[in-house]
Coordinates of C-alpha atoms and ligand atoms in Angstrom, one line a residue:
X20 CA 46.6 -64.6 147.4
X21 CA 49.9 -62.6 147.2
X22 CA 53.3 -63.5 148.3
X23 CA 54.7 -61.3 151.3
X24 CA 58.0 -62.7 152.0
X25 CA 60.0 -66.0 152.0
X26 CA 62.7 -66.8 153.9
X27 CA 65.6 -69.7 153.6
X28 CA 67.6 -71.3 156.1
X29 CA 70.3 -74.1 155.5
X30 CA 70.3 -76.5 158.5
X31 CA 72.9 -78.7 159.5
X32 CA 71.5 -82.3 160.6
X33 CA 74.2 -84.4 162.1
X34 CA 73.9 -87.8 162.8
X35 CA 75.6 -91.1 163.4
X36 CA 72.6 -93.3 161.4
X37 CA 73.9 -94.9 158.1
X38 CA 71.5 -97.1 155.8
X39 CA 72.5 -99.2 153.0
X40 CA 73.5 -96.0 150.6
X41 CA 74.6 -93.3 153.0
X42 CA 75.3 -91.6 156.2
X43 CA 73.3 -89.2 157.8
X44 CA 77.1 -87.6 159.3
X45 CA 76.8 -84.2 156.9
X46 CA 73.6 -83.7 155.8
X47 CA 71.9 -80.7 155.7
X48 CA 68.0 -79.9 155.0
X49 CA 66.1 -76.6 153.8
X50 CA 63.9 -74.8 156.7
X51 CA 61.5 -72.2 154.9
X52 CA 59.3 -69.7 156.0
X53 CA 56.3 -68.1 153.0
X54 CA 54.2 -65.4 154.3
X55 CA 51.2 -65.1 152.3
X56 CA 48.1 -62.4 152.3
X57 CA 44.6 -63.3 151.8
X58 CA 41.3 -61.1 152.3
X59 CA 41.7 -62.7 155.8
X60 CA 45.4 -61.4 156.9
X61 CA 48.8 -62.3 156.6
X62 CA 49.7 -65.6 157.5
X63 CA 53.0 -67.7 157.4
X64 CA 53.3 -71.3 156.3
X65 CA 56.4 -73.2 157.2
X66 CA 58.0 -75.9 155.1
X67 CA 60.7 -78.8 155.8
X68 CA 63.2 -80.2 153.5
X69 CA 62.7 -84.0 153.3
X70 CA 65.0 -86.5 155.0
X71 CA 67.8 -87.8 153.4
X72 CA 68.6 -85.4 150.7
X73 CA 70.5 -82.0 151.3
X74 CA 68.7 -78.7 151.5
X75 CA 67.9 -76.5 148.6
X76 CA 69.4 -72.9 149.8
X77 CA 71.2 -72.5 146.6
X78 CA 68.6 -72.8 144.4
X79 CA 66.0 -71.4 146.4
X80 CA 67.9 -68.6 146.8
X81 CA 68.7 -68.1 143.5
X82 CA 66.2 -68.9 141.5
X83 CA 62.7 -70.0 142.9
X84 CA 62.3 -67.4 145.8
X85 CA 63.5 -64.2 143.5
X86 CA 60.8 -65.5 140.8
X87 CA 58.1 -65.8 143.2
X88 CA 59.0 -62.3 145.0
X89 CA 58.6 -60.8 141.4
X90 CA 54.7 -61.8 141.4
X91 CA 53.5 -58.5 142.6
X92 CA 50.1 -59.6 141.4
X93 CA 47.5 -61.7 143.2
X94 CA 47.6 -65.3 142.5
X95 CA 44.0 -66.5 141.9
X96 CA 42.2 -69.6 141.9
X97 CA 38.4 -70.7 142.6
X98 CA 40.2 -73.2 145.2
X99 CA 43.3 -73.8 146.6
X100 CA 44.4 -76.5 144.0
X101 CA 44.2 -73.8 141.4
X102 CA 45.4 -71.3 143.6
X103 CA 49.1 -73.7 143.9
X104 CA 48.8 -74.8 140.3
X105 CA 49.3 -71.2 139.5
X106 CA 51.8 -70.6 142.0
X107 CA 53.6 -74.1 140.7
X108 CA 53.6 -72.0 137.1
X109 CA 55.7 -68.9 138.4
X110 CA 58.0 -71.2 140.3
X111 CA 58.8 -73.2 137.1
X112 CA 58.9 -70.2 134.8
X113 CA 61.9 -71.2 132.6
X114 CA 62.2 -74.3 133.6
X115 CA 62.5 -77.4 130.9
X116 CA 60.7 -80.4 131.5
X117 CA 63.1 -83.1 132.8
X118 CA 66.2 -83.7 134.4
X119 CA 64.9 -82.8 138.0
X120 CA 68.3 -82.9 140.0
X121 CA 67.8 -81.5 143.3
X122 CA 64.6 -78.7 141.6
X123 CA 62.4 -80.9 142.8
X124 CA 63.2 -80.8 146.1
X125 CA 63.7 -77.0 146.2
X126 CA 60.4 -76.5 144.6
X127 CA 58.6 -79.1 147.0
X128 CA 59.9 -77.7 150.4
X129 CA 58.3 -74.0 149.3
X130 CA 55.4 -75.3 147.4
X131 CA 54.4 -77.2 150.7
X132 CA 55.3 -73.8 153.1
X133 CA 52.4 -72.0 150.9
X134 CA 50.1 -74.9 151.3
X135 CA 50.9 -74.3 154.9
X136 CA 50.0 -71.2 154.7
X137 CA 47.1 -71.3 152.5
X138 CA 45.5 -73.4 155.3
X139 CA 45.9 -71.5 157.8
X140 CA 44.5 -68.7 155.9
X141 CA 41.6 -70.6 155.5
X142 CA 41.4 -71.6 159.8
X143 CA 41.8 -75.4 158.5
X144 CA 44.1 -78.1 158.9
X145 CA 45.9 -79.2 155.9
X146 CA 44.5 -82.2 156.3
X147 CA 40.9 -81.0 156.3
X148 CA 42.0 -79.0 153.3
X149 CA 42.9 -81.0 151.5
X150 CA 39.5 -83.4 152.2
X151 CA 37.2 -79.9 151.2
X152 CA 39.2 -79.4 147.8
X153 CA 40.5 -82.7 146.6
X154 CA 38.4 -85.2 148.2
X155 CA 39.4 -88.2 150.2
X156 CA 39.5 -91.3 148.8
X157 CA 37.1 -93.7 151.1
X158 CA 39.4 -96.6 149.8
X159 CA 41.5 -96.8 152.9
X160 CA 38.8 -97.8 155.7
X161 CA 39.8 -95.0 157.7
X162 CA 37.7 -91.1 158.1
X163 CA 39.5 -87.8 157.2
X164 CA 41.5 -87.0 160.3
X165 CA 43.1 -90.4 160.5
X166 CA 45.7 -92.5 159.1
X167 CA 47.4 -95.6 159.3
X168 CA 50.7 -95.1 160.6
X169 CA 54.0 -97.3 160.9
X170 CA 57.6 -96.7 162.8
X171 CA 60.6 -97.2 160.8
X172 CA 64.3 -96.8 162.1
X173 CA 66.0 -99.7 162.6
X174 CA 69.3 -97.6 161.0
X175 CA 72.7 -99.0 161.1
X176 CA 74.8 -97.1 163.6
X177 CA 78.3 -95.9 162.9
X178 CA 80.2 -99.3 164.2
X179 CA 76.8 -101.3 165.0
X180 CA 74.6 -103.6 163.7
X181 CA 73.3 -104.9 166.5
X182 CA 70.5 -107.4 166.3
X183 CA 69.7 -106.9 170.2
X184 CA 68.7 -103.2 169.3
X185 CA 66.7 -103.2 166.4
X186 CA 64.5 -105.6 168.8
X187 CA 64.0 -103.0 171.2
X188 CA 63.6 -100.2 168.9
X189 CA 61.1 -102.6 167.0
X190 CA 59.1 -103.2 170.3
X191 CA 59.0 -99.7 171.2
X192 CA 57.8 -98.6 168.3
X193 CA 55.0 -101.0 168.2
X194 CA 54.6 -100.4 172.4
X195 CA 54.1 -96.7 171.4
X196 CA 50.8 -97.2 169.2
X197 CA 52.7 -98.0 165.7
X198 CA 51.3 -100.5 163.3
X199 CA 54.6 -101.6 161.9
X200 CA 58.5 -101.4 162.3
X201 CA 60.4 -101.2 159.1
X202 CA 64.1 -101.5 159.2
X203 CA 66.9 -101.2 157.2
X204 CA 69.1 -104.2 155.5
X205 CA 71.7 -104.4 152.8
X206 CA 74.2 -102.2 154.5
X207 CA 75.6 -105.0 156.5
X208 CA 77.0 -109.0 155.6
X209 CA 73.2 -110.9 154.9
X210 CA 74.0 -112.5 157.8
X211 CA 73.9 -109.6 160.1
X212 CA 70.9 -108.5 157.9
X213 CA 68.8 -112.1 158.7
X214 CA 69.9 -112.0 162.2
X215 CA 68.3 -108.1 162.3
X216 CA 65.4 -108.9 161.0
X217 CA 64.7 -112.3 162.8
X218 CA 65.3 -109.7 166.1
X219 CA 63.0 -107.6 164.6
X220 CA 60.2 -110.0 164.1
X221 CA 60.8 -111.5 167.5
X222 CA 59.8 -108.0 169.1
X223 CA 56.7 -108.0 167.5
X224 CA 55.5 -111.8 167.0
X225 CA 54.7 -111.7 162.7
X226 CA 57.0 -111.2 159.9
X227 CA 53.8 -109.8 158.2
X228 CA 54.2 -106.6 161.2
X229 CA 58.1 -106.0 159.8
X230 CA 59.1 -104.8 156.6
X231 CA 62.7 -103.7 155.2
X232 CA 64.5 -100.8 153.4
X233 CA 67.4 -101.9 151.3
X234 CA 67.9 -98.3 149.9
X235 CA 69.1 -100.1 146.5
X236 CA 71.6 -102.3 147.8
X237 CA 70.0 -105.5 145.5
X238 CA 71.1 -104.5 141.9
X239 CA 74.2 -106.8 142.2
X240 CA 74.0 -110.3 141.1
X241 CA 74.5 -111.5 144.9
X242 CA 71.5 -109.1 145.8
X243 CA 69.0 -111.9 144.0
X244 CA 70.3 -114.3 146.5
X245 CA 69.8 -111.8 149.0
X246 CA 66.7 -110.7 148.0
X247 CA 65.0 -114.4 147.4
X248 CA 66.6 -115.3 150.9
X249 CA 64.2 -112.5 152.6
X250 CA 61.4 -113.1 150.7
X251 CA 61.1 -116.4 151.9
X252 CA 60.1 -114.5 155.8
X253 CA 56.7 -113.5 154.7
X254 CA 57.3 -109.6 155.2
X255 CA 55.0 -106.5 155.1
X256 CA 57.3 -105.7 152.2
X257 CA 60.6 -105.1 150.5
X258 CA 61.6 -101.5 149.8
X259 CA 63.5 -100.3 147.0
X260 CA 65.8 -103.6 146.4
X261 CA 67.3 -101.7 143.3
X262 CA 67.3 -98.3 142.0
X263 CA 64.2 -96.9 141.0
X264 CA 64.8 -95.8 138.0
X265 CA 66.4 -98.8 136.6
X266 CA 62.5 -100.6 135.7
X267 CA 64.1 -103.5 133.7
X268 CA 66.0 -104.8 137.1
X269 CA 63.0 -103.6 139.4
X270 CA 60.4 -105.2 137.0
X271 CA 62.7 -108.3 137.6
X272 CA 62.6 -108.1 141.1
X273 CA 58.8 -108.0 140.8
X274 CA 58.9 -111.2 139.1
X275 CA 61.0 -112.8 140.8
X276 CA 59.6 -112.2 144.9
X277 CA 56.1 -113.1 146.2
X278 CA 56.8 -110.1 149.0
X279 CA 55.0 -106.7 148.1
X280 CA 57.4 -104.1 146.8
X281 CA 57.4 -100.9 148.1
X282 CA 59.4 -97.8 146.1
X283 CA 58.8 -94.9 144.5
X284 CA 60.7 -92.2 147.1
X285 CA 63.1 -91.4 144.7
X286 CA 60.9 -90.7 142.1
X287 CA 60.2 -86.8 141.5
X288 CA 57.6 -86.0 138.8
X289 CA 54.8 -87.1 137.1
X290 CA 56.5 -88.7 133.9
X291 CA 58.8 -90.7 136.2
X292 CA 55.9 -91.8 138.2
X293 CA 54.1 -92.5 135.2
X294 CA 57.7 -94.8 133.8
X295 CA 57.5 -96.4 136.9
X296 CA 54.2 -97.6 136.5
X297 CA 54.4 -98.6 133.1
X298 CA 57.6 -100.1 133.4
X299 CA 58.6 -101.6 136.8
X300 CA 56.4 -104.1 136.9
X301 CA 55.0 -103.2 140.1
X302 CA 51.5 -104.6 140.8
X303 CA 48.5 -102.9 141.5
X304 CA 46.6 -103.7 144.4
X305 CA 49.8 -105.5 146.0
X306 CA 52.7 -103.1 145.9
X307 CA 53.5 -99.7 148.0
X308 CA 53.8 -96.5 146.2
X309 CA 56.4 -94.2 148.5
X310 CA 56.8 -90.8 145.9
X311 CA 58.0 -88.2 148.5
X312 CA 56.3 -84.9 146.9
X313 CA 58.4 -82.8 149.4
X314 CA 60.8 -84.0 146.9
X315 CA 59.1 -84.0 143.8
X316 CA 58.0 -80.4 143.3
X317 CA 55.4 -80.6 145.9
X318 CA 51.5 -81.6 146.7
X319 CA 50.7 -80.1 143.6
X320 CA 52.3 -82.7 141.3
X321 CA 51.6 -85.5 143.9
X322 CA 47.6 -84.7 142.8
X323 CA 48.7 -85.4 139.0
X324 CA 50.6 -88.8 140.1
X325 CA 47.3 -90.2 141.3
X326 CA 45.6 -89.5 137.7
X327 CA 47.9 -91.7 135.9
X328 CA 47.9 -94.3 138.7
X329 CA 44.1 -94.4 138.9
X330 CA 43.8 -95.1 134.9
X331 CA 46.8 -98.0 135.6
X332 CA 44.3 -99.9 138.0
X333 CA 45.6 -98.2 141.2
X334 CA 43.7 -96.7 144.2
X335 CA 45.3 -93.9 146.7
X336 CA 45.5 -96.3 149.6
X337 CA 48.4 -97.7 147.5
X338 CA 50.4 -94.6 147.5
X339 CA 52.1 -94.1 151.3
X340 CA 54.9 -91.5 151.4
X341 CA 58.2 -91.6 152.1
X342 CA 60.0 -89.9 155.4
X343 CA 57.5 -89.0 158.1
X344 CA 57.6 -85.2 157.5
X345 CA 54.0 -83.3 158.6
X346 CA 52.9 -82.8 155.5
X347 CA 52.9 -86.4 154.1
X348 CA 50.6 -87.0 157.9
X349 CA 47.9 -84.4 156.5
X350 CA 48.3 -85.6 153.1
X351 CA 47.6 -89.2 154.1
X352 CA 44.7 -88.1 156.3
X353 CA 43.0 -85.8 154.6
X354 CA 43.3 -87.6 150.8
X355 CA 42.9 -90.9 152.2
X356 CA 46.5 -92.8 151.6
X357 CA 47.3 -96.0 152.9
X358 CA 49.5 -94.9 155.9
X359 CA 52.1 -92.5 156.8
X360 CA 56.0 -93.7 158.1
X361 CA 57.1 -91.8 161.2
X362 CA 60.5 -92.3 162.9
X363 CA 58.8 -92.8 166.1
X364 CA 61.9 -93.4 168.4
X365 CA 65.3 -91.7 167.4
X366 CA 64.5 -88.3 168.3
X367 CA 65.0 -85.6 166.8
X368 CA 63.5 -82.8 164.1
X369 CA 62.0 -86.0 161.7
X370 CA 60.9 -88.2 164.8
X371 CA 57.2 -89.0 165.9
X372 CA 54.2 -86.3 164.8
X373 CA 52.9 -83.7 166.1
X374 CA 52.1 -83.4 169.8
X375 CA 48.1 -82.9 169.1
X376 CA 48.3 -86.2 166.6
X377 CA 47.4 -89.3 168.9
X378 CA 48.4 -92.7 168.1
X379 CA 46.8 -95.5 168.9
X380 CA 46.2 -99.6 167.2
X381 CA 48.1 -98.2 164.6
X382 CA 46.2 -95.4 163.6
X383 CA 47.0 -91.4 163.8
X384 CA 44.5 -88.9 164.4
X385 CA 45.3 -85.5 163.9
X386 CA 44.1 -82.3 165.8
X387 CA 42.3 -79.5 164.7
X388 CA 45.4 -76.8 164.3
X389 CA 45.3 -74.9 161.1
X390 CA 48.3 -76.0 158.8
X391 CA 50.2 -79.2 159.1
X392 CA 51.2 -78.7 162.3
X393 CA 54.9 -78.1 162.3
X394 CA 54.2 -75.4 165.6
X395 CA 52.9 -78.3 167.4
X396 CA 56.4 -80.7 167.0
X397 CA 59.0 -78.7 169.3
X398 CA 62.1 -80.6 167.9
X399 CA 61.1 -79.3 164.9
X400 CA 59.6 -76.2 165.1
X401 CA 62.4 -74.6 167.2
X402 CA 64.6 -74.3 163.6
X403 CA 62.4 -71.9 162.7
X404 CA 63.6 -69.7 165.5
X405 CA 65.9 -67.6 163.3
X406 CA 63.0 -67.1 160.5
X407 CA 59.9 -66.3 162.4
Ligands
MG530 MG1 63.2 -95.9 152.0

């Protein structure tokens, strides 16, 4: 494989949704388009920043896109993991181990355009890619092609919190095919919160068919109150009630609530994954691993997290992204994960999958398109005008 082209483009995403730690008001995310040749052609693989960090122009621009342009020779590999690995090398050329920042991202978002690519240069879907060269897991009860699949939303909007809403949204979502709702808490008084979620379990008649986001807001001492107030519901689970990277307070958490935890979206390598296993007292088997590898320098360190998680007791149905972006679909299709989160109502460029992905009793079966499919979602695909 060698590296035609790749092109950048900073997009503006304006919204009015807020969750516990932020407003969507200003942020922006990273469009990218990699043209690759193969002894088949030329073909281009688009990537997507991740929702709810900003895009990466600066440093793509700078630094990751010039170093890859400067590969004029062809990157080889028996298969396309050791095709990327090599391709995750040049991108990380004079780079120090550590203190990701916002590399991670930058690295992820073009790291999963040449995946794009690469499977379309092989006439495959990612996800049946990914299925030839890594292997699916069998652990999740499901065939390649198909995932479980969940709706989350359920966002605070700028001046309301209203209960009434997140019961319609929470219907809808399970109306539309959805397994799950999850929405968001700790951004409002915990009575606002309770009365949320009570709406939300209302709509669709089991606390076990709701879980929450609290995007960190437990960490304070009135957050254990909180926290042990909600775990009393019986829900699907609790996500990120404190930082992630603080494993003495989330390893308390653990302790403390019978609920599954889910985290891990903030997470962005292999030695944090690794610290977060070791030391968050998460529980194998019980808890949701949600590492985000758009964010995390891409698919190819999300392959490494599995290798310390397997030796920790850990199976691949435990890991389920974070954010609902194309390539977490193929990736939990293809490699066997335990789901994949979708905003499924909100509209917009992050909402729902792909128009040839059906879903149905809360599972997703994806099309035959080579790639991951971003041509096929029109809210999406159409900020790619300006590159293609
Ligand atoms: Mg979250």
């Amino acid at each position: 494989m060698r590296i035609i082209s790749v092109k950048e483009s900073t997009i503006p995403l304006g919204s009015d949704k807020e969750n516990a730690a932020i407003s969507f008001q200003a942020m922006t995310a990273s469009a990218v388009v990699a043209e690759i040749e193969t002894s088949r052609g030329r073909f281009k693989g688009l990537g997507f920043s991740s929702y709810g960090r900003y895009g990466h122009g600066g440093l793509l621009q700078e630094r990751f896109i010039p170093r890859l342009l400067n590969i004029t020779d062809e990157i080889i590999g028996e298969t396309s993991i050791q095709q990327m690995a090599n391709v995750w090398d040049v991108l990380m050329t004079n780079e120090k181990e550590g203190g990701h920042g916002e590399r991670s991202g930058a690295v992820g978002v073009l790291e999963t355009a040449i995946w794009d690519a690469v499977a379309k240069s092989e006439d495959l879907p990612l996800w049946a890619l990914l299925e030839r060269d890594v292997g699916h897991s069998g652990s999740n009860g499901l065939p390649a092609g198909k995932t479980a699949i969940y709706a989350s939303g359920g966002h605070y909007r700028s001046g309301s919190s209203d209960a009434a809403e997140v019961e319609e949204e929470a219907k809808q979502g399970l109306d539309a095919g959805y397994g799950w709702f999850k929405l968001k808490v700790g951004g409002a008084t915990q009575a606002i919160d309770m009365a949320r979620i009570e709406a939300a379990v209302k709509a669709v008649g089991s606390p076990n068919l709701i879980a929450v986001d609290a995007n960190c807001a437990y960490g304070e001492d009135q957050g254990a109150t909180h926290l042990s107030e909600i775990d009393q519901i019986g829900l699907r689970w609790i996500e990120e009630p404190v930082n992630p990277l603080d494993y003495l307070a989330l390893a308390g958490c653990c302790q403390s609530v019978k609920t599954p935890i889910a985290t891990g979206e903030n997470i962005f390598s292999q030695a944090d994954s690794r610290n977060l296993l070791h030391y968050g007292g998460l529980r194998a088997g019980k808890d949701n691993l949600q590492m985000d590898f758009v964010l995390a320098y891409g698919l190819t360190e999300y392959l490494r997290m599995f290798v310390d998680a397997e030796a920790l007791g850990w199976s691949r149905k435990d890991f389920m992204p974070h954010a609902g972006h194309q390539v977490a679909l193929h990736a939990a299709a293809g490699l066997g994960l335990g789901g994949h989160e979708t905003a499924a109502v909100l509209g917009g460029p992050f909402s729902g999958v792909s128009d040839d992905t059906m879903v149905e009793d809360g599972v997703a079966s994806l099309g035959d398109a080579p790639g991951a499919g971003i041509e096929n979602k029109p809210t999406l695909f159409r900020l790619f005008h300006g590159l293609l």
